[in-house]
Each structure stands twice: as C-alpha cells, then as structure tokens.
C-alpha cells in the first residue's frame, strides 16, 4: 500500500513540476532572495539554500564537463556569439542553486505570507517603481521625473487639448 502512495505522490509531483513554466520558477526564486519583496525570515535561509545547492553542484559540474563542454563548443560553432560559457558549463550548479532557494525558501515564504504579509496593507509602490528608483542617480528626486512628463489639459467638452 505504501508503494501505491509513493507512486501517486510521485505522479502528482511530476505533474505539478511539468505543468509549471520554468520561467515562473526562476522568477519566484529571484523574489525569494530579494530583500525588497520578502523579509529576512525568507531571504537569508533561501540564500543559504542557494549557496549550498551551488556548492553541491560543483562536483557534478566537474563530472559533467565531458558532456557540457562539447555542447558549449557546438553552440559556439553554430554562431551563437553571445553564448555565456559559465551558463553552459556550470548548468548543474545553477539548477541546484535555484533548487536550494526553492526548497528552503518556498515553505518559509508560505509561512511568512500566511502569518505576516497577508495581514499587512499592500505597498503603494510596486516592484517596477522600486527598480526605477535604484536606476535613478542619487541627486535626482522623483519630482524631476514628474516635471518631464507631458501633461494635457481638458477643454470644455472633456477632450484633451494636448497643451500643458
């Protein structure tokens, strides 16, 4: 009976992994280690899990080098000029890095969301606005950006005139 339960759990897990687009998992793992979107309760252990996953993957990278190096050379010879050798040669470490972040960070994220973030007011500022603030030079404030945006005024019919 336990074999059937294990098989059923394996099938459910395989279906869940296959039905989830990989780009969502990568984006979610980025959010788990981003201090702007998660608290230290999640980011610190998730970062440690990612580091451990990467370290565990290094011996696998060395063993897999006879496979990954010809793949890299083949892609390079086909004209992929922007091909990053590290992303191909260290592929197992990168996969285990993301896996470590997800395995440790996702349960903690669920706990933090259930007991903390779900009860807090949502932030007025969203992630794209926070990223823009990081790119803005230190001496420039938000009012300078708002002054550069064209404004429109409404005429008596409620249509925009296009004039400031």
PDB file of N, CA and C in Angstrom, residues 115-157:
ATOM      1  N   UNK A 115       1.206  34.190   7.948  1.00  0.00           N
ATOM      2  CA  UNK A 115       1.154  34.789   9.276  1.00  0.00           C
ATOM      3  C   UNK A 115       1.578  36.254   9.328  1.00  0.00           C
ATOM      4  N   UNK A 116       2.092  36.806   8.234  1.00  0.00           N
ATOM      5  CA  UNK A 116       2.533  38.199   8.292  1.00  0.00           C
ATOM      6  C   UNK A 116       2.048  39.030   7.104  1.00  0.00           C
ATOM      7  N   UNK A 117       2.519  38.707   5.887  1.00  0.00           N
ATOM      8  CA  UNK A 117       2.228  39.573   4.737  1.00  0.00           C
ATOM      9  C   UNK A 117       0.755  39.641   4.394  1.00  0.00           C
ATOM     10  N   UNK A 118       0.008  38.569   4.619  1.00  0.00           N
ATOM     11  CA  UNK A 118      -1.419  38.585   4.284  1.00  0.00           C
ATOM     12  C   UNK A 118      -2.189  39.556   5.171  1.00  0.00           C
ATOM     13  N   UNK A 119      -1.640  39.892   6.323  1.00  0.00           N
ATOM     14  CA  UNK A 119      -2.319  40.762   7.271  1.00  0.00           C
ATOM     15  C   UNK A 119      -1.830  42.201   7.194  1.00  0.00           C
ATOM     16  N   UNK A 120      -0.884  42.484   6.338  1.00  0.00           N
ATOM     17  CA  UNK A 120      -0.341  43.828   6.189  1.00  0.00           C
ATOM     18  C   UNK A 120      -1.013  44.532   5.020  1.00  0.00           C
ATOM     19  N   UNK A 121      -0.997  45.855   5.070  1.00  0.00           N
ATOM     20  CA  UNK A 121      -1.509  46.620   3.934  1.00  0.00           C
ATOM     21  C   UNK A 121      -0.565  46.445   2.757  1.00  0.00           C
ATOM     22  N   UNK A 122      -1.104  46.380   1.540  1.00  0.00           N
ATOM     23  CA  UNK A 122      -0.211  46.263   0.381  1.00  0.00           C
ATOM     24  C   UNK A 122       0.597  47.545   0.199  1.00  0.00           C
ATOM     25  N   UNK A 123       1.793  47.379  -0.307  1.00  0.00           N
ATOM     26  CA  UNK A 123       2.670  48.512  -0.548  1.00  0.00           C
ATOM     27  C   UNK A 123       2.100  49.373  -1.668  1.00  0.00           C
ATOM     28  N   UNK A 124       2.197  50.674  -1.483  1.00  0.00           N
ATOM     29  CA  UNK A 124       1.720  51.594  -2.513  1.00  0.00           C
ATOM     30  C   UNK A 124       2.621  51.511  -3.736  1.00  0.00           C
ATOM     31  N   UNK A 125       3.891  51.311  -3.492  1.00  0.00           N
ATOM     32  CA  UNK A 125       4.857  51.255  -4.577  1.00  0.00           C
ATOM     33  C   UNK A 125       5.068  49.814  -4.989  1.00  0.00           C
ATOM     34  N   UNK A 126       5.057  49.582  -6.258  1.00  0.00           N
ATOM     35  CA  UNK A 126       5.241  48.236  -6.793  1.00  0.00           C
ATOM     36  C   UNK A 126       6.697  48.022  -7.183  1.00  0.00           C
ATOM     37  N   UNK A 127       7.031  46.785  -7.511  1.00  0.00           N
ATOM     38  CA  UNK A 127       8.407  46.414  -7.822  1.00  0.00           C
ATOM     39  C   UNK A 127       9.002  47.217  -8.987  1.00  0.00           C
ATOM     40  N   UNK A 128       8.275  47.458 -10.106  1.00  0.00           N
ATOM     41  CA  UNK A 128       8.890  48.269 -11.179  1.00  0.00           C
ATOM     42  C   UNK A 128       9.283  49.672 -10.704  1.00  0.00           C
ATOM     43  N   UNK A 129       8.471  50.272  -9.822  1.00  0.00           N
ATOM     44  CA  UNK A 129       8.825  51.589  -9.304  1.00  0.00           C
ATOM     45  C   UNK A 129      10.075  51.521  -8.439  1.00  0.00           C
ATOM     46  N   UNK A 130      10.203  50.462  -7.657  1.00  0.00           N
ATOM     47  CA  UNK A 130      11.391  50.302  -6.828  1.00  0.00           C
ATOM     48  C   UNK A 130      12.634  50.117  -7.691  1.00  0.00           C
ATOM     49  N   UNK A 131      12.518  49.399  -8.808  1.00  0.00           N
ATOM     50  CA  UNK A 131      13.653  49.208  -9.705  1.00  0.00           C
ATOM     51  C   UNK A 131      14.047  50.517 -10.370  1.00  0.00           C
ATOM     52  N   UNK A 132      13.066  51.356 -10.704  1.00  0.00           N
ATOM     53  CA  UNK A 132      13.364  52.659 -11.306  1.00  0.00           C
ATOM     54  C   UNK A 132      14.127  53.519 -10.307  1.00  0.00           C
ATOM     55  N   UNK A 133      13.734  53.461  -9.031  1.00  0.00           N
ATOM     56  CA  UNK A 133      14.442  54.233  -8.013  1.00  0.00           C
ATOM     57  C   UNK A 133      15.895  53.807  -7.889  1.00  0.00           C
ATOM     58  N   UNK A 134      16.182  52.525  -8.070  1.00  0.00           N
ATOM     59  CA  UNK A 134      17.565  52.065  -7.997  1.00  0.00           C
ATOM     60  C   UNK A 134      18.388  52.588  -9.165  1.00  0.00           C
ATOM     61  N   UNK A 135      17.760  52.780 -10.321  1.00  0.00           N
ATOM     62  CA  UNK A 135      18.475  53.251 -11.505  1.00  0.00           C
ATOM     63  C   UNK A 135      18.642  54.767 -11.519  1.00  0.00           C
ATOM     64  N   UNK A 136      17.849  55.484 -10.727  1.00  0.00           N
ATOM     65  CA  UNK A 136      17.885  56.939 -10.696  1.00  0.00           C
ATOM     66  C   UNK A 136      19.173  57.401 -10.009  1.00  0.00           C
ATOM     67  N   UNK A 137      19.851  58.419 -10.551  1.00  0.00           N
ATOM     68  CA  UNK A 137      21.045  58.952  -9.883  1.00  0.00           C
ATOM     69  C   UNK A 137      20.704  59.455  -8.482  1.00  0.00           C
ATOM     70  N   UNK A 138      21.688  59.454  -7.609  1.00  0.00           N
ATOM     71  CA  UNK A 138      21.450  59.756  -6.195  1.00  0.00           C
ATOM     72  C   UNK A 138      20.913  61.166  -5.973  1.00  0.00           C
ATOM     73  N   UNK A 139      21.349  62.145  -6.734  1.00  0.00           N
ATOM     74  CA  UNK A 139      20.918  63.520  -6.520  1.00  0.00           C
ATOM     75  C   UNK A 139      19.567  63.854  -7.122  1.00  0.00           C
ATOM     76  N   UNK A 140      19.004  62.995  -7.913  1.00  0.00           N
ATOM     77  CA  UNK A 140      17.757  63.273  -8.620  1.00  0.00           C
ATOM     78  C   UNK A 140      16.591  62.710  -7.824  1.00  0.00           C
ATOM     79  N   UNK A 141      15.567  63.540  -7.604  1.00  0.00           N
ATOM     80  CA  UNK A 141      14.406  63.027  -6.888  1.00  0.00           C
ATOM     81  C   UNK A 141      13.257  62.770  -7.853  1.00  0.00           C
ATOM     82  N   UNK A 142      12.166  62.237  -7.332  1.00  0.00           N
ATOM     83  CA  UNK A 142      11.040  61.833  -8.170  1.00  0.00           C
ATOM     84  C   UNK A 142      10.360  63.027  -8.836  1.00  0.00           C
ATOM     85  N   UNK A 143      10.388  64.207  -8.216  1.00  0.00           N
ATOM     86  CA  UNK A 143       9.691  65.358  -8.778  1.00  0.00           C
ATOM     87  C   UNK A 143      10.289  65.778 -10.118  1.00  0.00           C
ATOM     88  N   UNK A 144      11.595  65.578 -10.316  1.00  0.00           N
ATOM     89  CA  UNK A 144      12.215  65.925 -11.597  1.00  0.00           C
ATOM     90  C   UNK A 144      11.681  65.035 -12.711  1.00  0.00           C
ATOM     91  N   UNK A 145      11.433  63.755 -12.416  1.00  0.00           N
ATOM     92  CA  UNK A 145      10.856  62.855 -13.412  1.00  0.00           C
ATOM     93  C   UNK A 145       9.440  63.279 -13.763  1.00  0.00           C
ATOM     94  N   UNK A 146       8.670  63.667 -12.762  1.00  0.00           N
ATOM     95  CA  UNK A 146       7.286  64.051 -12.999  1.00  0.00           C
ATOM     96  C   UNK A 146       7.203  65.343 -13.798  1.00  0.00           C
ATOM     97  N   UNK A 147       8.181  66.251 -13.649  1.00  0.00           N
ATOM     98  CA  UNK A 147       8.169  67.502 -14.394  1.00  0.00           C
ATOM     99  C   UNK A 147       8.437  67.273 -15.870  1.00  0.00           C
ATOM    100  N   UNK A 148       9.164  66.220 -16.205  1.00  0.00           N
ATOM    101  CA  UNK A 148       9.479  65.945 -17.606  1.00  0.00           C
ATOM    102  C   UNK A 148       8.316  65.307 -18.357  1.00  0.00           C
ATOM    103  N   UNK A 149       7.352  64.741 -17.636  1.00  0.00           N
ATOM    104  CA  UNK A 149       6.229  64.092 -18.300  1.00  0.00           C
ATOM    105  C   UNK A 149       5.297  65.146 -18.876  1.00  0.00           C
ATOM    106  N   UNK A 150       4.844  64.980 -20.125  1.00  0.00           N
ATOM    107  CA  UNK A 150       3.914  65.959 -20.694  1.00  0.00           C
ATOM    108  C   UNK A 150       2.546  65.820 -20.037  1.00  0.00           C
ATOM    109  N   UNK A 151       1.944  66.940 -19.748  1.00  0.00           N
ATOM    110  CA  UNK A 151       0.604  66.903 -19.169  1.00  0.00           C
ATOM    111  C   UNK A 151      -0.372  67.460 -20.191  1.00  0.00           C
ATOM    112  N   UNK A 152      -1.592  67.030 -20.104  1.00  0.00           N
ATOM    113  CA  UNK A 152      -2.626  67.512 -21.018  1.00  0.00           C
ATOM    114  C   UNK A 152      -3.704  68.189 -20.205  1.00  0.00           C
ATOM    115  N   UNK A 153      -4.315  69.184 -20.789  1.00  0.00           N
ATOM    116  CA  UNK A 153      -5.436  69.845 -20.129  1.00  0.00           C
ATOM    117  C   UNK A 153      -6.701  69.525 -20.908  1.00  0.00           C
ATOM    118  N   UNK A 154      -7.819  69.579 -20.229  1.00  0.00           N
ATOM    119  CA  UNK A 154      -9.100  69.252 -20.843  1.00  0.00           C
ATOM    120  C   UNK A 154      -9.813  70.529 -21.249  1.00  0.00           C
ATOM    121  N   UNK A 155     -10.464  70.499 -22.427  1.00  0.00           N
ATOM    122  CA  UNK A 155     -11.265  71.640 -22.834  1.00  0.00           C
ATOM    123  C   UNK A 155     -12.674  71.490 -22.263  1.00  0.00           C
ATOM    124  N   UNK A 156     -13.594  72.337 -22.667  1.00  0.00           N
ATOM    125  CA  UNK A 156     -14.946  72.339 -22.101  1.00  0.00           C
ATOM    126  C   UNK A 156     -15.715  71.058 -22.421  1.00  0.00           C
ATOM    127  N   UNK A 157     -15.346  70.328 -23.477  1.00  0.00           N
ATOM    128  CA  UNK A 157     -16.051  69.090 -23.821  1.00  0.00           C
ATOM    129  C   UNK A 157     -15.452  67.878 -23.119  1.00  0.00           C
TER     130      UNK A 157
END
